[in-house]
Amino acid sequence: MATLRFTILGCGSSGGVPRLGGDWGDCDPANPKNRRRRCSLLVERLSGDAITRVLIDTSPDMRDQLLDAGIGTLDGVVYTHSHADHVHGIDDLRQIVFNMRHRLPVWADAPTQNALISRFGYAFMQPEGSPYPPILDLRSIDGPFSVDGPAGPITFTPFSVDHGSMEALGFRIADVAYLPDVVAIPESSWAHLEGLECWILDALRRKPHPTHAHLALSLDWIARAKSATAVLTNMHLDMDFATLSAELPPHIRPAHDGMVLTFDNLA
């Protein structure tokens, strides 16, 4: 069996931590685990020396995130939704494509596809008169799908959630779920959250928020799902790493940029 490896490239809210201007909120600036880039997850399948690599979301911090992770090639990109903090690093996929010398497949649901084409049409279709070819091959998410690569396929099972003013997608990969932006989970999606080994879940702040889960709500959801472990992501200025680590139960941890989660025999 293969190994699945998940690297949290970013676990910060839409403005990151600290905010521009140096606002750290309640987060201790002396702790490097409080410096948070915007949300993104690298999913890898390892088999022998081979690796299949898939990126979930192209945050505005993507270039630095991939440099820090030592990543120069990808087998695919998957999008949760079209908000700027999850999409607007897309142009930096150009260098990935230069390295691989072929177009990169990206998967998105219909609303996200429409937003991507509206904002970044040149990445998918060559503009008239432009010398630059398109770099991305857009593919639809309308059910489970697999991204193939040197170590074999990584299968993604999407499920829809409420993100306030829009719907967003979560993904189940084997017995790991990734759900970075959510305020409510419809009953129809709970079946995808049963029997989890790990749930990487939105927990924006301590107070309720109109478009994101707050800490108490996230903990209630983790208890309902009976996930063996959980990691909190998309965290705002009031979510200090050491404070959270001290108060959370042992099977729940706050994320930090660069956190690696490895699971054998799940792929």
Short mmCIF file of C-alpha atoms in Angstrom, two decimals, residues 23 55 115 192:
data_model
loop_
_atom_site.label_atom_id
_atom_site.label_comp_id
_atom_site.label_asym_id
_atom_site.label_seq_id
_atom_site.Cartn_x
_atom_site.Cartn_y
_atom_site.Cartn_z
CA ASP A 23 -1.19 43.38 13.84
CA LEU A 55 -2.36 21.15 -4.61
CA ALA A 115 -14.96 32.80 -11.73
CA HIS A 192 -18.59 11.87 3.95
#
